[in-house]
Short mmCIF file of C-alpha atoms (C1' of nucleotides) in Angstrom, two decimals:
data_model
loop_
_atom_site.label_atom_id
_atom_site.label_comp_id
_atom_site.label_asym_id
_atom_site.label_seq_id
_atom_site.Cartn_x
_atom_site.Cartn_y
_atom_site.Cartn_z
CA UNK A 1 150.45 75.30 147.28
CA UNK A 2 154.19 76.49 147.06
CA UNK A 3 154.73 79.56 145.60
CA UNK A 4 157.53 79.85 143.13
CA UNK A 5 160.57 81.68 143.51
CA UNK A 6 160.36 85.07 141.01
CA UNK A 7 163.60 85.67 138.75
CA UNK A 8 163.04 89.23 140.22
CA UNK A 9 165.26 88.38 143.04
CA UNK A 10 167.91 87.07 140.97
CA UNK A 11 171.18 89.43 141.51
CA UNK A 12 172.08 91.63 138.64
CA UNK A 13 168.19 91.82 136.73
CA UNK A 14 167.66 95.26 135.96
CA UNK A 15 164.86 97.44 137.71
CA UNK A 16 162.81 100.46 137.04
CA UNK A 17 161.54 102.23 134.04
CA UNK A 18 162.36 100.85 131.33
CA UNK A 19 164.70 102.28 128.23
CA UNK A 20 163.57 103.07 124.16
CA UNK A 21 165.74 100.73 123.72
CA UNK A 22 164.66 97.52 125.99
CA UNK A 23 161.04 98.57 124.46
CA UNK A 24 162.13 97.92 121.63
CA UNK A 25 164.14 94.78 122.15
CA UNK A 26 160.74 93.62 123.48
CA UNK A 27 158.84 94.77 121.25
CA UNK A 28 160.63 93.56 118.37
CA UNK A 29 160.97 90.21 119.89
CA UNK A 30 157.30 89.86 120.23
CA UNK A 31 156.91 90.65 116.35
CA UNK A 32 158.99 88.27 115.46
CA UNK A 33 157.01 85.17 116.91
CA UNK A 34 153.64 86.72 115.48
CA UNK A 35 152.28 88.63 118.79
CA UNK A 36 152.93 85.35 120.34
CA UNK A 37 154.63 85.47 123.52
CA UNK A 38 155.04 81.70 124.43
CA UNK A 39 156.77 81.80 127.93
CA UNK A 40 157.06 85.06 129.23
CA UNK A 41 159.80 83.42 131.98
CA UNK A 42 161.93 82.46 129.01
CA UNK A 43 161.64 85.97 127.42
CA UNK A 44 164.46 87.84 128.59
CA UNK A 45 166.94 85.06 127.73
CA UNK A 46 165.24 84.86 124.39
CA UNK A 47 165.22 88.39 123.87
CA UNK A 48 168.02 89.29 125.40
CA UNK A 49 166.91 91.82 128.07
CA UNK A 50 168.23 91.93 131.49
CA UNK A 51 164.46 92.28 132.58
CA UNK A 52 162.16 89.78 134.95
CA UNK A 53 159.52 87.58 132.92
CA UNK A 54 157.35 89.31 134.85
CA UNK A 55 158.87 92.29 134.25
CA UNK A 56 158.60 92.00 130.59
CA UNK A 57 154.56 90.78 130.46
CA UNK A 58 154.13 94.03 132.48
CA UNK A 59 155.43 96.92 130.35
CA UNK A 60 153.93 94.70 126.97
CA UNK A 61 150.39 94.73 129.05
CA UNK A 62 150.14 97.82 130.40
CA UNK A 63 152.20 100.02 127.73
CA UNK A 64 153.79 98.18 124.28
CA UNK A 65 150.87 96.25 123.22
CA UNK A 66 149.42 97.73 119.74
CA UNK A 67 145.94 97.85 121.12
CA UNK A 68 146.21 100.06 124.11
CA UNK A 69 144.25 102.96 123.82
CA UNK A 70 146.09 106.45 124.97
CA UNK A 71 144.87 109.61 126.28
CA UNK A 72 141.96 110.74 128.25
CA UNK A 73 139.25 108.69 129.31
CA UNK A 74 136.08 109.63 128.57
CA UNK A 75 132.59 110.37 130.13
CA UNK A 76 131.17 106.96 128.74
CA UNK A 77 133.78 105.02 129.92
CA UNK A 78 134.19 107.04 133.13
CA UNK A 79 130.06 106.30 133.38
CA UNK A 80 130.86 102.39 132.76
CA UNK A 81 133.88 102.34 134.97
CA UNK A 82 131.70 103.50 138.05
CA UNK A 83 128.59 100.86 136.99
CA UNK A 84 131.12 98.34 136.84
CA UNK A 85 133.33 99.24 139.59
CA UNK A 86 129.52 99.57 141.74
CA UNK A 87 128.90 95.55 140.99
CA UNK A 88 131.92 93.83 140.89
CA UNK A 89 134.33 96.36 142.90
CA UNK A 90 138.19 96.18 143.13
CA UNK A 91 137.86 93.62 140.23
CA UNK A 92 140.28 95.47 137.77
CA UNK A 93 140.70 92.82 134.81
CA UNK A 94 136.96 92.35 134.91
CA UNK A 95 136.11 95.48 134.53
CA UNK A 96 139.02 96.55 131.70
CA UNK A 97 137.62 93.77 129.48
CA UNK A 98 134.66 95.98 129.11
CA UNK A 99 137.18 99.14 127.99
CA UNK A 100 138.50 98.52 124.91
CA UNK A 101 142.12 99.44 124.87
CA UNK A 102 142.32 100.15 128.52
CA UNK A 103 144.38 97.92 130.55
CA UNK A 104 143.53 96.93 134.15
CA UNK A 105 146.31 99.11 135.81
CA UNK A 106 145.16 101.96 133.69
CA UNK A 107 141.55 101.89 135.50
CA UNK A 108 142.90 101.41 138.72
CA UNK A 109 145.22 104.20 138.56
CA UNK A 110 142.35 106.15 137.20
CA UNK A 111 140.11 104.88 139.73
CA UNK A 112 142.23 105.74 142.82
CA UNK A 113 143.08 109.32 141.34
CA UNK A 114 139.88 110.78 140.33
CA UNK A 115 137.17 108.51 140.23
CA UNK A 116 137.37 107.93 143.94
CA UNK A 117 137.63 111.55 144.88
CA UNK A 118 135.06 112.41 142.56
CA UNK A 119 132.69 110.18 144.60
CA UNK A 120 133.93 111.51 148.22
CA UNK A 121 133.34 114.53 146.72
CA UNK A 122 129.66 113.90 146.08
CA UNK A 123 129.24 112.22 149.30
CA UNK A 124 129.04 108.44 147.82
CA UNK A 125 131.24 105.72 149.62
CA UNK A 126 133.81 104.75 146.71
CA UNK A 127 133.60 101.34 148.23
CA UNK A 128 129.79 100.79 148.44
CA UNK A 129 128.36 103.49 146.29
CA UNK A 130 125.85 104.16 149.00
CA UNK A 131 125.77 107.69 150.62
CA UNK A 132 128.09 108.63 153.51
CA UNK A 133 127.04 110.22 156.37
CA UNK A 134 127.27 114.17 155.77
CA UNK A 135 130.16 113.81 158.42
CA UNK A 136 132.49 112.05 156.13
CA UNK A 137 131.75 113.97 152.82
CA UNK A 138 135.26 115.14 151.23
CA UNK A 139 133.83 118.92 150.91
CA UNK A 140 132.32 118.68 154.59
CA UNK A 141 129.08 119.66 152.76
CA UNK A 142 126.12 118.24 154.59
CA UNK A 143 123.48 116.14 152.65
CA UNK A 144 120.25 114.61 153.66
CA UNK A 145 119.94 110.97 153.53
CA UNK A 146 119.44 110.64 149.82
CA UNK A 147 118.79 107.11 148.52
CA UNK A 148 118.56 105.59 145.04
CA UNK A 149 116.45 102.74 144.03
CA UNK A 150 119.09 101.73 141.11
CA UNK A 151 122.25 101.93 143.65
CA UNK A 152 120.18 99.24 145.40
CA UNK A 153 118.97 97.25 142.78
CA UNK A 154 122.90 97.29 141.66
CA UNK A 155 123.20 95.98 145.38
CA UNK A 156 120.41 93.93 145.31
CA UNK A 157 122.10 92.48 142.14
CA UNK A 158 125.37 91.77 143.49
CA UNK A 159 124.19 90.22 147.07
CA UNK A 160 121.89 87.80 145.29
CA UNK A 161 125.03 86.46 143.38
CA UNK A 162 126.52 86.02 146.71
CA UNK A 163 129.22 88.63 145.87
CA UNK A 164 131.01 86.48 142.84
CA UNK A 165 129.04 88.15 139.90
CA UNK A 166 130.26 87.30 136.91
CA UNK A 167 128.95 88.71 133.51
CA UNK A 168 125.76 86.87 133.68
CA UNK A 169 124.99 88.96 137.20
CA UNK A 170 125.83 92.08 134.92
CA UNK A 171 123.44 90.90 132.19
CA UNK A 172 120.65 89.96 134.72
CA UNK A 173 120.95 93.52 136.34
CA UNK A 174 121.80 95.50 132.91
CA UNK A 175 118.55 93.75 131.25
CA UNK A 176 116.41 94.42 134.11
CA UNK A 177 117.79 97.86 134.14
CA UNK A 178 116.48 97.74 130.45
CA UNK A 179 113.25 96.85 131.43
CA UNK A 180 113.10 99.70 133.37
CA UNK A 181 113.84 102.31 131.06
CA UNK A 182 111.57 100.41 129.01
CA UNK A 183 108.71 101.07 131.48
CA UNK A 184 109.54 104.46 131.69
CA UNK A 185 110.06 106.65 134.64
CA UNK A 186 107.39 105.72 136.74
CA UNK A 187 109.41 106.12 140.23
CA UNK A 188 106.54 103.69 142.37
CA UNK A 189 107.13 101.45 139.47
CA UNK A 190 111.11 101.63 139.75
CA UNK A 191 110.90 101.54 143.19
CA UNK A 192 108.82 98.31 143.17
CA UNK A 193 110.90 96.35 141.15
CA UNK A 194 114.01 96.85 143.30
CA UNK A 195 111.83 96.16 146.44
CA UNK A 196 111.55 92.76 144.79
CA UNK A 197 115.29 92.21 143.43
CA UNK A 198 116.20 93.25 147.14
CA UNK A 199 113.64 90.61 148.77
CA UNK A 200 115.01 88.50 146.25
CA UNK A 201 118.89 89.82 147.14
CA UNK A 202 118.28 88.48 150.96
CA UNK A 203 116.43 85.49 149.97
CA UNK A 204 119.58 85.01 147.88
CA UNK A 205 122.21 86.51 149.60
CA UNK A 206 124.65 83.14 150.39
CA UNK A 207 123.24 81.30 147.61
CA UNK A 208 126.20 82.24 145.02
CA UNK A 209 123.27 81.51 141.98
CA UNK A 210 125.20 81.96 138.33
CA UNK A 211 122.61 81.97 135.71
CA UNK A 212 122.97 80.79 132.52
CA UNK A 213 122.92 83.46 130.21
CA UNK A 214 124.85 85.24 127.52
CA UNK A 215 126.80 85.04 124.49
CA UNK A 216 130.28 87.34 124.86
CA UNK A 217 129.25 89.41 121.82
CA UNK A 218 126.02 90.27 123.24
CA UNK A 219 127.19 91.21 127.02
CA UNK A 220 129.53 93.14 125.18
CA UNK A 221 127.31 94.92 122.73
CA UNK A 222 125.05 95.57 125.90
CA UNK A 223 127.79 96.38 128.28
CA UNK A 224 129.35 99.20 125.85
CA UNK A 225 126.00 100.79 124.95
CA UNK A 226 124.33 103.61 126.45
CA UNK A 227 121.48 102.05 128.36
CA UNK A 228 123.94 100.03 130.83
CA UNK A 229 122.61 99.71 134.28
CA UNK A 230 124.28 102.67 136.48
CA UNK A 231 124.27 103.57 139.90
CA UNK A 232 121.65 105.82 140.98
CA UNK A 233 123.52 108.61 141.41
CA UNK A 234 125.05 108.52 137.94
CA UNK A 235 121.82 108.34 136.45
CA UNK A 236 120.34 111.20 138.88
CA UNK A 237 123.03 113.44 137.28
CA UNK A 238 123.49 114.13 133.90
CA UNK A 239 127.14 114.88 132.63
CA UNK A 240 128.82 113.41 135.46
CA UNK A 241 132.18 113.27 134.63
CA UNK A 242 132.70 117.11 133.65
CA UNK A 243 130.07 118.76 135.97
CA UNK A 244 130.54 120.72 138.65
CA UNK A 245 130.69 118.52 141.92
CA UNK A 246 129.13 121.36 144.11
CA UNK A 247 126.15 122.10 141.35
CA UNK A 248 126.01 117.76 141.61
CA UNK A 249 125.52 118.17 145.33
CA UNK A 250 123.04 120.54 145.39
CA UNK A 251 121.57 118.21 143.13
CA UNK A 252 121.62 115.54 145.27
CA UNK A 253 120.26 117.06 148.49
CA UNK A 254 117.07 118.78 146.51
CA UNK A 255 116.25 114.93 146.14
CA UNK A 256 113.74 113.92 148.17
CA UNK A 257 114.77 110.70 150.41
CA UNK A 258 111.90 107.79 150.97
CA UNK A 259 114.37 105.94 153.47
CA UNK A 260 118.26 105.92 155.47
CA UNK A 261 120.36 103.90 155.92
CA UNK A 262 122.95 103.76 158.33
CA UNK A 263 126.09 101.31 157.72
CA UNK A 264 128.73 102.33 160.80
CA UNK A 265 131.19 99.58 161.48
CA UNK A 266 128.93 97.28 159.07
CA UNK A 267 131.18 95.00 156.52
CA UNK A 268 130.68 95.83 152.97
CA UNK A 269 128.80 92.94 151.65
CA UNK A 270 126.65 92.97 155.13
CA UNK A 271 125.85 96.87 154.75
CA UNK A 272 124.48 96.02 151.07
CA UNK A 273 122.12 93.07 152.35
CA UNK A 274 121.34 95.37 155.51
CA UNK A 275 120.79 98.34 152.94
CA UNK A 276 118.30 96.00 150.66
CA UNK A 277 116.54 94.42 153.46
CA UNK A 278 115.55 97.96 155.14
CA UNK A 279 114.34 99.28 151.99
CA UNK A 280 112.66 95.88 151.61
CA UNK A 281 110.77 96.19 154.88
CA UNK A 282 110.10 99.77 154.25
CA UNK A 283 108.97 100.71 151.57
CA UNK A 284 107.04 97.84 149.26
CA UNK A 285 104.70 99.65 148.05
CA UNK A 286 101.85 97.68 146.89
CA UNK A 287 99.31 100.64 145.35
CA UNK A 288 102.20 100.47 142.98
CA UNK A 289 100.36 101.07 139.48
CA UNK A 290 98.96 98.18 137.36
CA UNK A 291 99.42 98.75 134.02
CA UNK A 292 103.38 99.58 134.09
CA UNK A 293 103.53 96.03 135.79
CA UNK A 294 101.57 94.42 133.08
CA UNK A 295 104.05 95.89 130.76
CA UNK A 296 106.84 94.69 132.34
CA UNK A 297 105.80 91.18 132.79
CA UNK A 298 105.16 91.63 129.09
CA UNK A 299 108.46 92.75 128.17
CA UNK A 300 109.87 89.23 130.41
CA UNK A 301 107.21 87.02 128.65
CA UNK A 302 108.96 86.99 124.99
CA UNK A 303 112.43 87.20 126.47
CA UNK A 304 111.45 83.12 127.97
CA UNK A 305 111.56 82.28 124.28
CA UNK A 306 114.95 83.81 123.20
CA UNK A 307 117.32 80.97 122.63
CA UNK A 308 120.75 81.92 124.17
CA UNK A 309 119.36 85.02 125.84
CA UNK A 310 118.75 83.77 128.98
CA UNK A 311 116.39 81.17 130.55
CA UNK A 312 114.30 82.35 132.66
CA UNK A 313 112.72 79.41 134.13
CA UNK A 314 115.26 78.14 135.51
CA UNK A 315 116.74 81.22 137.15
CA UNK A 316 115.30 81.91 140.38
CA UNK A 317 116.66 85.37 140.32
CA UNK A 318 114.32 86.05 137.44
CA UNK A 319 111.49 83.65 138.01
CA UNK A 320 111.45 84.91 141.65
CA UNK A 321 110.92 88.35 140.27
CA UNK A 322 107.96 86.91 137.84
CA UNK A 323 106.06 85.33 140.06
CA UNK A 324 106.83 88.70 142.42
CA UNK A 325 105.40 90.27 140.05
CA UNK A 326 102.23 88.59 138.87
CA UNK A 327 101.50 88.88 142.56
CA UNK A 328 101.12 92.39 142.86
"C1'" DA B 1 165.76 130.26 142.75
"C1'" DA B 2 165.04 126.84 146.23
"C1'" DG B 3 162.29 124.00 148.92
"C1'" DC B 4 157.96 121.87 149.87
"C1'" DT B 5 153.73 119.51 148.73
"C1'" DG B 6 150.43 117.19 145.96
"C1'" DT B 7 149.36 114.47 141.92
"C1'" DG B 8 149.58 111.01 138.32
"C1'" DC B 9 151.26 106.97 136.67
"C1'" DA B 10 154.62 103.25 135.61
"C1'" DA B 11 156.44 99.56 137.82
"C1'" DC B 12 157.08 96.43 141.62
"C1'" DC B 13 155.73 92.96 145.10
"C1'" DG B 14 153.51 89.19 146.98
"C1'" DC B 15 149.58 86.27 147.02
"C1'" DA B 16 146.11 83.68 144.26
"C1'" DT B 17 144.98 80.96 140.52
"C1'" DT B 18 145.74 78.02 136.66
"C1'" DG B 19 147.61 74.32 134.17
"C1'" DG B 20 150.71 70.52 133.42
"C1'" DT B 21 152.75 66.30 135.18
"C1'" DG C 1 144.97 64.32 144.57
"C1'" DA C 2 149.58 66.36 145.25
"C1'" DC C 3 153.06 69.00 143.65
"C1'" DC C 4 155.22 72.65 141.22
"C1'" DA C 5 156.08 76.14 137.57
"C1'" DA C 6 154.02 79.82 135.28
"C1'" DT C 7 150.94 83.40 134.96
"C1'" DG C 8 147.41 86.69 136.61
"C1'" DC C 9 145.78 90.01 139.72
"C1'" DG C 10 145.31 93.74 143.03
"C1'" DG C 11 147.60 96.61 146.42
"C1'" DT C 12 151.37 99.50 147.04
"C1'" DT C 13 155.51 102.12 146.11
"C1'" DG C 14 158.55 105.35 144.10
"C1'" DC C 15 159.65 108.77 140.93
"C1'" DA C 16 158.90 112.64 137.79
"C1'" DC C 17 156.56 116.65 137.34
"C1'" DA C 18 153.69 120.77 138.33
"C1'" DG C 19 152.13 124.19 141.30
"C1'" DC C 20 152.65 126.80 145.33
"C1'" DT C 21 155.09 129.37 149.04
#
DNA sequence: AAGCTGTGCAACCGCATTGGT
DNA sequence: GACCAATGCGGTTGCACAGCT
């Protein structure tokens, strides 16, 4: 497929930041037809700016538009960013349709400037949100091989959609991360479950399965509310995004670590299945308690019957999970 | 005050994807 | 299905600014 030739290279269109006054040229042109751009390649003509199409979408997306949110982001979104980021990655757009009024270059900036520090800060791989070696922490402070159940039940999520997760894989691992919480605390019990998503994960892992799931509105009312599915170390740590990173450390080491994992020279995608399949083999724990179990299968039961919801039958990621499950 | 360095962010660039014919 | 124009996306660059020496 050819790729067209970009009016940027024409001689004599104008470069750099743009002016008040080519702002509002574009701006004012954009009123006029209702918000409704048409072609953007016919724009400057139209307008009258000496400006690339491209150009012009640019400084309307990431800075004129009426909706774009300003200022600081905060710990919520910072918190979502970080789930997000931990399931679907460098996927910018993706992720900024889950930020109201934040545009995808917005996130990425704020990604690559603090975000991703933050992390090498704390010792987690910006990349895989799985602990680095101690060797490669930002603050050369040493750690002990901590490991999360959720940061691999994120993993598990995202290998068992073969990498392309779309917001059905978010809904499937944001529900189940519901479920959780709704069980409560019980650690054998958490760490059960994402034995079984990760069994499921390698089971799974080329199988690219896209369930059939939600409405927009209700990924979004889920996705935006407090009980989104996080990375374990977010939800080891509370007040993440304005605590102290040493204090977050310390945190980190004093918990106690039921497995390792090491990744060295291991693709991304690879080190997640690796990662899910060790903690697979190790650590199923079958005196896992009864009655939590029950409840969860409970909680799953209804959810079969929910119109629009999801279907569960004829999911494998869920029904693999059930029968899982009603096993133990 | 001048120079250096680090940081944050707007904007650019090139490839990928989409949609029309 | 092939082709091409238009748009979208993610990585990268460059500049302004602040803080430090």
């Amino acid at each position: 497929m050819g790729r067209s030739p970009c009016c940027c290279h024409d001689a004599g269109v104008k470069k750099g930041p743009w002016t008040e006054e080519e702002d509002k040229a574009l701006v004012e042109y954009i009123q006029r037809r209702g918000g409704h751009v048409g072609s953007w390649r016919g724009l400057p003509k139209a307008s009258g700016l000496n400006r690339c199409g491209k150009s012009c979408r640019l400084r309307w997306t990431n800075y004129l538009r009426p909706d774009i949110k300003r200022g600081n982001f905060t710990d919520d979104e910072e918190r979502l960013i970080i789930s997000l980021h931990a399931a679907l990655g460098n996927k910018w757009s993706t992720i900024a349709t889950q930020l109201e009024g934040r545009t995808d270059n917005e996130i990425k900036n704020y990604w690559n400037t603090h975000i991703r520090k933050k992390l090498l800060r704390m010792g987690v791989d910006p990349v895989t949100h799985q602990q680095l070696p101690p060797d490669q922490h930002l603050d050369g402070a040493s750690a002990s091989a901590a490991f999360f159940p959720e940061t691999l039940l994120w993993t598990a999520a995202a290998a068992t959609l073969g990498g392309g997760l779309d917001t059905g894989a978010i809904m499937q691992a944001q529900l189940l991360q519901q479920l959780l919480h709704a069980i409560g605390s019980n650690n054998t019990t958490t760490n059960l479950i994402a034995n079984l998503a990760a069994s499921n994960a390698m089971l799974n892992s080329g199988g690219g399965i896209v369930p059939n799931l939600l409405l927009q509105d209700q990924m979004n009312m889920l996705s935006t509310g407090a009980n989104y599915l996080q990375p374990g170390y977010l939800s080891n740590i509370s007040g993440f995004a304005g605590q102290d990173m040493v204090q977050q450390q310390q945190q980190l080491i004093s918990s106690p670590a039921p497995g390792t994992s090491s990744s060295a020279g291991v693709e991304p995608a690879d080190q997640h299945r690796d990662t899910a399949a060790e903690f697979a083999l190790h650590d199923v724990s079958p005196a896992a308690d009864r009655a939590p179990l029950e409840e969860f299968t409970g909680l799953l039961e209804p959810m079969m019957d929910m119109p629009g919801l999801c279907s569960l039958e004829s999911d494998s990621f869920w029904n693999d999970i059930l029968k899982d499950s009603y096993r133990f």
